[in-house]
PDB file of C-alpha atoms in Angstrom:
ATOM      1  CA  UNK A   1       0.000   0.000   0.000  1.00  0.00           C
ATOM      2  CA  UNK A   2       1.338   3.402  -1.009  1.00  0.00           C
ATOM      3  CA  UNK A   3       2.424   5.654   1.838  1.00  0.00           C
ATOM      4  CA  UNK A   4       3.375   9.308   1.459  1.00  0.00           C
ATOM      5  CA  UNK A   5       5.447  11.169   4.045  1.00  0.00           C
ATOM      6  CA  UNK A   6       6.130  14.887   4.233  1.00  0.00           C
ATOM      7  CA  UNK A   7       8.941  16.465   6.185  1.00  0.00           C
ATOM      8  CA  UNK A   8       8.964  18.779   8.046  1.00  0.00           C
ATOM      9  CA  UNK A   9       5.457  18.821   9.515  1.00  0.00           C
ATOM     10  CA  UNK A  10       5.781  22.543  10.219  1.00  0.00           C
ATOM     11  CA  UNK A  11       8.173  25.273   9.190  1.00  0.00           C
ATOM     12  CA  UNK A  12       8.542  28.919  10.172  1.00  0.00           C
ATOM     13  CA  UNK A  13      10.858  31.175   8.168  1.00  0.00           C
ATOM     14  CA  UNK A  14      11.464  34.915   7.808  1.00  0.00           C
ATOM     15  CA  UNK A  15      10.247  36.624   4.662  1.00  0.00           C
ATOM     16  CA  UNK A  16      12.650  36.398   1.719  1.00  0.00           C
ATOM     17  CA  UNK A  17      14.131  33.012   2.513  1.00  0.00           C
ATOM     18  CA  UNK A  18      14.313  30.230  -0.024  1.00  0.00           C
ATOM     19  CA  UNK A  19      12.926  26.971   1.311  1.00  0.00           C
ATOM     20  CA  UNK A  20      12.484  23.312   0.444  1.00  0.00           C
ATOM     21  CA  UNK A  21       9.615  21.029   1.341  1.00  0.00           C
ATOM     22  CA  UNK A  22      10.155  17.284   1.106  1.00  0.00           C
ATOM     23  CA  UNK A  23       7.863  14.456   0.082  1.00  0.00           C
ATOM     24  CA  UNK A  24       8.665  10.740  -0.073  1.00  0.00           C
ATOM     25  CA  UNK A  25       6.567   7.801  -1.255  1.00  0.00           C
ATOM     26  CA  UNK A  26       7.036   4.074  -0.779  1.00  0.00           C
ATOM     27  CA  UNK A  27       5.870   2.688  -4.142  1.00  0.00           C
ATOM     28  CA  UNK A  28       7.673   4.108  -7.165  1.00  0.00           C
ATOM     29  CA  UNK A  29       4.989   2.856  -9.578  1.00  0.00           C
ATOM     30  CA  UNK A  30       3.279   6.223  -9.863  1.00  0.00           C
ATOM     31  CA  UNK A  31       1.425   7.931 -12.696  1.00  0.00           C
ATOM     32  CA  UNK A  32       2.028  11.449 -11.465  1.00  0.00           C
ATOM     33  CA  UNK A  33       2.726  13.537  -8.382  1.00  0.00           C
ATOM     34  CA  UNK A  34       0.826  16.681  -7.487  1.00  0.00           C
ATOM     35  CA  UNK A  35       1.604  19.492  -5.035  1.00  0.00           C
ATOM     36  CA  UNK A  36      -1.323  21.371  -3.502  1.00  0.00           C
ATOM     37  CA  UNK A  37      -1.741  24.388  -1.276  1.00  0.00           C
ATOM     38  CA  UNK A  38      -4.469  24.566   1.366  1.00  0.00           C
ATOM     39  CA  UNK A  39      -5.407  27.689   3.288  1.00  0.00           C
ATOM     40  CA  UNK A  40      -7.139  27.226   6.668  1.00  0.00           C
ATOM     41  CA  UNK A  41     -10.696  25.983   6.281  1.00  0.00           C
ATOM     42  CA  UNK A  42     -10.499  25.984   2.503  1.00  0.00           C
ATOM     43  CA  UNK A  43     -10.200  23.464  -0.322  1.00  0.00           C
ATOM     44  CA  UNK A  44      -7.061  22.430  -2.158  1.00  0.00           C
ATOM     45  CA  UNK A  45      -5.441  24.490  -4.885  1.00  0.00           C
ATOM     46  CA  UNK A  46      -3.242  22.627  -7.342  1.00  0.00           C
ATOM     47  CA  UNK A  47       0.229  24.156  -7.631  1.00  0.00           C
ATOM     48  CA  UNK A  48       2.229  21.800  -9.796  1.00  0.00           C
ATOM     49  CA  UNK A  49       1.792  18.388 -11.377  1.00  0.00           C
ATOM     50  CA  UNK A  50       4.741  16.247 -12.452  1.00  0.00           C
ATOM     51  CA  UNK A  51       4.177  13.321 -14.786  1.00  0.00           C
ATOM     52  CA  UNK A  52       6.115  10.148 -13.990  1.00  0.00           C
ATOM     53  CA  UNK A  53       8.309  10.704 -17.048  1.00  0.00           C
ATOM     54  CA  UNK A  54       9.253  14.254 -15.995  1.00  0.00           C
ATOM     55  CA  UNK A  55      11.974  15.417 -13.635  1.00  0.00           C
ATOM     56  CA  UNK A  56      10.654  18.837 -12.674  1.00  0.00           C
ATOM     57  CA  UNK A  57       8.022  21.504 -13.182  1.00  0.00           C
ATOM     58  CA  UNK A  58       8.167  25.238 -12.552  1.00  0.00           C
ATOM     59  CA  UNK A  59       5.542  27.879 -11.953  1.00  0.00           C
ATOM     60  CA  UNK A  60       6.690  31.344 -10.957  1.00  0.00           C
ATOM     61  CA  UNK A  61       8.630  31.112  -7.693  1.00  0.00           C
ATOM     62  CA  UNK A  62       7.792  27.424  -7.320  1.00  0.00           C
ATOM     63  CA  UNK A  63       9.825  24.509  -8.604  1.00  0.00           C
ATOM     64  CA  UNK A  64       8.976  20.876  -7.993  1.00  0.00           C
ATOM     65  CA  UNK A  65      11.318  17.995  -8.737  1.00  0.00           C
ATOM     66  CA  UNK A  66      10.661  14.280  -8.937  1.00  0.00           C
ATOM     67  CA  UNK A  67      13.046  11.357  -8.485  1.00  0.00           C
ATOM     68  CA  UNK A  68      10.750   8.444  -9.090  1.00  0.00           C
ATOM     69  CA  UNK A  69      13.324   5.712  -8.570  1.00  0.00           C
ATOM     70  CA  UNK A  70      14.182   6.935  -5.077  1.00  0.00           C
ATOM     71  CA  UNK A  71      10.583   7.838  -4.234  1.00  0.00           C
ATOM     72  CA  UNK A  72      11.198  11.509  -3.563  1.00  0.00           C
ATOM     73  CA  UNK A  73       9.913  14.914  -4.558  1.00  0.00           C
ATOM     74  CA  UNK A  74      10.830  18.384  -3.383  1.00  0.00           C
ATOM     75  CA  UNK A  75       8.976  21.672  -3.628  1.00  0.00           C
ATOM     76  CA  UNK A  76      11.283  24.659  -3.745  1.00  0.00           C
ATOM     77  CA  UNK A  77       9.851  28.092  -2.922  1.00  0.00           C
ATOM     78  CA  UNK A  78      12.051  31.027  -3.819  1.00  0.00           C
ATOM     79  CA  UNK A  79      11.998  34.376  -2.000  1.00  0.00           C
ATOM     80  CA  UNK A  80       9.170  33.399   0.352  1.00  0.00           C
ATOM     81  CA  UNK A  81       6.420  35.915   1.176  1.00  0.00           C
ATOM     82  CA  UNK A  82       3.864  36.099   4.013  1.00  0.00           C
ATOM     83  CA  UNK A  83       1.181  35.218   1.452  1.00  0.00           C
ATOM     84  CA  UNK A  84       2.870  31.830   0.990  1.00  0.00           C
ATOM     85  CA  UNK A  85       1.769  30.870   4.512  1.00  0.00           C
ATOM     86  CA  UNK A  86      -0.430  27.786   4.128  1.00  0.00           C
ATOM     87  CA  UNK A  87      -0.315  24.001   4.349  1.00  0.00           C
ATOM     88  CA  UNK A  88       1.385  22.294   1.418  1.00  0.00           C
ATOM     89  CA  UNK A  89       0.257  18.795   0.494  1.00  0.00           C
ATOM     90  CA  UNK A  90       1.967  16.254  -1.717  1.00  0.00           C
ATOM     91  CA  UNK A  91      -0.091  13.511  -3.394  1.00  0.00           C
ATOM     92  CA  UNK A  92       0.687  10.656  -5.762  1.00  0.00           C
ATOM     93  CA  UNK A  93      -1.464   8.775  -8.225  1.00  0.00           C
ATOM     94  CA  UNK A  94      -0.585   5.112  -8.741  1.00  0.00           C
ATOM     95  CA  UNK A  95      -0.309   3.662 -12.228  1.00  0.00           C
ATOM     96  CA  UNK A  96      -2.240   0.442 -11.597  1.00  0.00           C
ATOM     97  CA  UNK A  97      -5.859   1.418 -12.111  1.00  0.00           C
ATOM     98  CA  UNK A  98      -6.800   3.246  -8.944  1.00  0.00           C
ATOM     99  CA  UNK A  99      -7.351   6.817 -10.004  1.00  0.00           C
ATOM    100  CA  UNK A 100      -7.478   8.387  -6.571  1.00  0.00           C
ATOM    101  CA  UNK A 101      -4.628  10.204  -4.911  1.00  0.00           C
ATOM    102  CA  UNK A 102      -2.685   9.140  -1.838  1.00  0.00           C
ATOM    103  CA  UNK A 103      -1.832  12.182   0.260  1.00  0.00           C
ATOM    104  CA  UNK A 104       0.916  13.078   2.664  1.00  0.00           C
ATOM    105  CA  UNK A 105      -0.029  14.740   5.927  1.00  0.00           C
ATOM    106  CA  UNK A 106       1.269  18.111   4.789  1.00  0.00           C
ATOM    107  CA  UNK A 107       3.798  20.758   5.788  1.00  0.00           C
ATOM    108  CA  UNK A 108       2.389  23.812   7.561  1.00  0.00           C
ATOM    109  CA  UNK A 109       4.397  26.846   6.456  1.00  0.00           C
ATOM    110  CA  UNK A 110       4.490  30.182   8.263  1.00  0.00           C
ATOM    111  CA  UNK A 111       6.400  33.032   6.631  1.00  0.00           C
ATOM    112  CA  UNK A 112       7.111  35.827   9.094  1.00  0.00           C
ATOM    113  CA  UNK A 113       7.022  39.409   7.766  1.00  0.00           C
TER     114      UNK A 113
ATOM    115  CA  UNK B   1     -10.457  27.058 -15.623  1.00  0.00           C
ATOM    116  CA  UNK B   2     -11.861  23.905 -14.101  1.00  0.00           C
ATOM    117  CA  UNK B   3     -14.554  24.618 -11.606  1.00  0.00           C
ATOM    118  CA  UNK B   4     -15.694  22.198  -8.933  1.00  0.00           C
ATOM    119  CA  UNK B   5     -18.500  23.428  -6.718  1.00  0.00           C
ATOM    120  CA  UNK B   6     -19.969  21.952  -3.562  1.00  0.00           C
ATOM    121  CA  UNK B   7     -23.498  22.669  -2.424  1.00  0.00           C
ATOM    122  CA  UNK B   8     -22.675  23.972   1.053  1.00  0.00           C
ATOM    123  CA  UNK B   9     -19.611  25.421   2.784  1.00  0.00           C
ATOM    124  CA  UNK B  10     -20.969  24.693   6.267  1.00  0.00           C
ATOM    125  CA  UNK B  11     -23.606  22.224   7.374  1.00  0.00           C
ATOM    126  CA  UNK B  12     -24.929  21.280  10.804  1.00  0.00           C
ATOM    127  CA  UNK B  13     -27.020  18.119  11.130  1.00  0.00           C
ATOM    128  CA  UNK B  14     -28.379  16.006  13.949  1.00  0.00           C
ATOM    129  CA  UNK B  15     -27.455  12.408  14.691  1.00  0.00           C
ATOM    130  CA  UNK B  16     -29.564  10.009  12.649  1.00  0.00           C
ATOM    131  CA  UNK B  17     -30.446  12.456   9.887  1.00  0.00           C
ATOM    132  CA  UNK B  18     -29.919  11.559   6.235  1.00  0.00           C
ATOM    133  CA  UNK B  19     -27.431  14.000   4.720  1.00  0.00           C
ATOM    134  CA  UNK B  20     -26.751  14.791   1.072  1.00  0.00           C
ATOM    135  CA  UNK B  21     -23.545  16.502  -0.065  1.00  0.00           C
ATOM    136  CA  UNK B  22     -23.574  17.589  -3.686  1.00  0.00           C
ATOM    137  CA  UNK B  23     -20.635  18.188  -6.018  1.00  0.00           C
ATOM    138  CA  UNK B  24     -20.735  19.561  -9.561  1.00  0.00           C
ATOM    139  CA  UNK B  25     -17.885  19.940 -12.053  1.00  0.00           C
ATOM    140  CA  UNK B  26     -18.017  21.825 -15.337  1.00  0.00           C
ATOM    141  CA  UNK B  27     -15.139  20.248 -17.291  1.00  0.00           C
ATOM    142  CA  UNK B  28     -16.749  17.030 -18.527  1.00  0.00           C
ATOM    143  CA  UNK B  29     -14.409  14.972 -16.352  1.00  0.00           C
ATOM    144  CA  UNK B  30     -14.934  11.231 -16.239  1.00  0.00           C
ATOM    145  CA  UNK B  31     -13.649  10.727 -12.698  1.00  0.00           C
ATOM    146  CA  UNK B  32     -15.053  12.172  -9.502  1.00  0.00           C
ATOM    147  CA  UNK B  33     -14.003  11.589  -5.910  1.00  0.00           C
ATOM    148  CA  UNK B  34     -15.108  12.180  -2.349  1.00  0.00           C
ATOM    149  CA  UNK B  35     -12.493  12.564   0.397  1.00  0.00           C
ATOM    150  CA  UNK B  36     -12.744  13.480   4.034  1.00  0.00           C
ATOM    151  CA  UNK B  37     -10.067  15.401   5.878  1.00  0.00           C
ATOM    152  CA  UNK B  38      -9.454  15.095   9.600  1.00  0.00           C
ATOM    153  CA  UNK B  39      -6.675  16.521  11.786  1.00  0.00           C
ATOM    154  CA  UNK B  40      -3.894  14.001  12.205  1.00  0.00           C
ATOM    155  CA  UNK B  41      -5.391  11.621   9.622  1.00  0.00           C
ATOM    156  CA  UNK B  42      -5.010  13.687   6.463  1.00  0.00           C
ATOM    157  CA  UNK B  43      -7.197  13.176   3.408  1.00  0.00           C
ATOM    158  CA  UNK B  44      -8.807   9.779   3.001  1.00  0.00           C
ATOM    159  CA  UNK B  45     -10.776   8.499   0.023  1.00  0.00           C
ATOM    160  CA  UNK B  46     -14.408   7.579   0.683  1.00  0.00           C
ATOM    161  CA  UNK B  47     -15.717   6.718  -2.798  1.00  0.00           C
ATOM    162  CA  UNK B  48     -14.916   7.452  -6.396  1.00  0.00           C
ATOM    163  CA  UNK B  49     -16.720   7.188  -9.704  1.00  0.00           C
ATOM    164  CA  UNK B  50     -15.182   6.727 -13.144  1.00  0.00           C
ATOM    165  CA  UNK B  51     -18.368   6.986 -15.181  1.00  0.00           C
ATOM    166  CA  UNK B  52     -22.064   7.674 -14.838  1.00  0.00           C
ATOM    167  CA  UNK B  53     -23.682   5.114 -12.530  1.00  0.00           C
ATOM    168  CA  UNK B  54     -20.271   3.545 -11.826  1.00  0.00           C
ATOM    169  CA  UNK B  55     -18.721   3.717  -8.377  1.00  0.00           C
ATOM    170  CA  UNK B  56     -16.000   2.097  -6.346  1.00  0.00           C
ATOM    171  CA  UNK B  57     -15.311   2.059  -2.644  1.00  0.00           C
ATOM    172  CA  UNK B  58     -12.329   3.921  -1.346  1.00  0.00           C
ATOM    173  CA  UNK B  59     -10.505   3.393   1.919  1.00  0.00           C
ATOM    174  CA  UNK B  60     -13.295   4.374   4.321  1.00  0.00           C
ATOM    175  CA  UNK B  61     -16.719   3.757   2.692  1.00  0.00           C
ATOM    176  CA  UNK B  62     -18.534   2.578   5.816  1.00  0.00           C
ATOM    177  CA  UNK B  63     -21.556   4.715   6.663  1.00  0.00           C
ATOM    178  CA  UNK B  64     -21.570   6.404   3.239  1.00  0.00           C
ATOM    179  CA  UNK B  65     -23.091   5.837  -0.172  1.00  0.00           C
ATOM    180  CA  UNK B  66     -22.828   7.760  -3.433  1.00  0.00           C
ATOM    181  CA  UNK B  67     -24.870   8.519  -6.508  1.00  0.00           C
ATOM    182  CA  UNK B  68     -23.808   9.581  -9.979  1.00  0.00           C
ATOM    183  CA  UNK B  69     -26.797   9.913 -12.299  1.00  0.00           C
ATOM    184  CA  UNK B  70     -25.233  12.592 -14.497  1.00  0.00           C
ATOM    185  CA  UNK B  71     -21.631  13.005 -15.538  1.00  0.00           C
ATOM    186  CA  UNK B  72     -21.211  16.412 -13.930  1.00  0.00           C
ATOM    187  CA  UNK B  73     -22.743  15.601 -10.545  1.00  0.00           C
ATOM    188  CA  UNK B  74     -21.536  13.292  -7.770  1.00  0.00           C
ATOM    189  CA  UNK B  75     -23.440  13.061  -4.510  1.00  0.00           C
ATOM    190  CA  UNK B  76     -22.271  11.741  -1.166  1.00  0.00           C
ATOM    191  CA  UNK B  77     -24.973  10.385   1.116  1.00  0.00           C
ATOM    192  CA  UNK B  78     -24.738   9.811   4.835  1.00  0.00           C
ATOM    193  CA  UNK B  79     -27.590   7.370   5.424  1.00  0.00           C
ATOM    194  CA  UNK B  80     -27.776   8.027   9.181  1.00  0.00           C
ATOM    195  CA  UNK B  81     -25.368  10.719  10.308  1.00  0.00           C
ATOM    196  CA  UNK B  82     -23.225  10.030  13.344  1.00  0.00           C
ATOM    197  CA  UNK B  83     -20.953  12.296  15.370  1.00  0.00           C
ATOM    198  CA  UNK B  84     -17.841  10.526  14.048  1.00  0.00           C
ATOM    199  CA  UNK B  85     -18.771  11.788  10.594  1.00  0.00           C
ATOM    200  CA  UNK B  86     -18.100  15.362  11.655  1.00  0.00           C
ATOM    201  CA  UNK B  87     -15.375  16.358   9.226  1.00  0.00           C
ATOM    202  CA  UNK B  88     -14.329  18.418   6.216  1.00  0.00           C
ATOM    203  CA  UNK B  89     -15.578  16.782   3.010  1.00  0.00           C
ATOM    204  CA  UNK B  90     -13.759  17.499  -0.235  1.00  0.00           C
ATOM    205  CA  UNK B  91     -14.917  16.647  -3.733  1.00  0.00           C
ATOM    206  CA  UNK B  92     -12.522  16.361  -6.684  1.00  0.00           C
ATOM    207  CA  UNK B  93     -12.665  15.572 -10.367  1.00  0.00           C
ATOM    208  CA  UNK B  94     -10.179  14.550 -13.052  1.00  0.00           C
ATOM    209  CA  UNK B  95     -10.069  13.515 -16.662  1.00  0.00           C
ATOM    210  CA  UNK B  96      -8.933  10.069 -17.707  1.00  0.00           C
ATOM    211  CA  UNK B  97      -5.628  11.559 -18.755  1.00  0.00           C
ATOM    212  CA  UNK B  98      -2.886  12.660 -16.433  1.00  0.00           C
ATOM    213  CA  UNK B  99      -3.814  16.265 -15.849  1.00  0.00           C
ATOM    214  CA  UNK B 100      -4.264  15.959 -12.107  1.00  0.00           C
ATOM    215  CA  UNK B 101      -7.231  16.362  -9.793  1.00  0.00           C
ATOM    216  CA  UNK B 102      -9.186  19.532  -9.151  1.00  0.00           C
ATOM    217  CA  UNK B 103     -10.824  20.135  -5.804  1.00  0.00           C
ATOM    218  CA  UNK B 104     -13.914  21.960  -4.645  1.00  0.00           C
ATOM    219  CA  UNK B 105     -13.935  24.400  -1.698  1.00  0.00           C
ATOM    220  CA  UNK B 106     -15.012  21.749   0.804  1.00  0.00           C
ATOM    221  CA  UNK B 107     -18.019  21.288   3.092  1.00  0.00           C
ATOM    222  CA  UNK B 108     -17.467  21.500   6.823  1.00  0.00           C
ATOM    223  CA  UNK B 109     -20.064  19.105   8.288  1.00  0.00           C
ATOM    224  CA  UNK B 110     -20.857  19.062  11.981  1.00  0.00           C
ATOM    225  CA  UNK B 111     -23.080  16.300  13.353  1.00  0.00           C
ATOM    226  CA  UNK B 112     -24.493  16.987  16.819  1.00  0.00           C
TER     227      UNK B 112
END
């Protein structure tokens, strides 16, 4: 059974810092990996999706990488801002029929002004 | 942009009531999902549907049922609400390709 782990569980940084969020998964047979942002009490907003054949994706100040063979992904946030404060969730979709996502427990990020 | 809407943001129901949570997507997606999110447990899959009238159980289907009569609409039904079903419920949809899942805003359900 696929398990997804995110480290750290919480992170507090001063504004302007570059930071890295980590995600690991136990079964490398994945279809894709998706990073989401969740603000308190709200739904999930998709940030980046990496297909299994890709190594990385970029959107603005965000860059996500994928090393499928080692079961790892990182989300890099450049020049962090207070508006980046949220919970970041990593999720993987397996490639053997089940279409649903398996989620990590998230990293709660606080960017101090 | 893909839009997934859920019928209520907040809902308060009494124990034993039958509860309907509605989800609608506007992108002609084949797949639709219901998850619940609880502190310390993360997001867990309740049910999903890959076509009209087709459904499959997820990881925690007990106490729930679903209905998908039209492609754009996926309903979650709590046959007899219980306090342990107090949670945030999130609906999602996706195409059969690999373009990821899109989530609705969530329904915060409280069962008293």
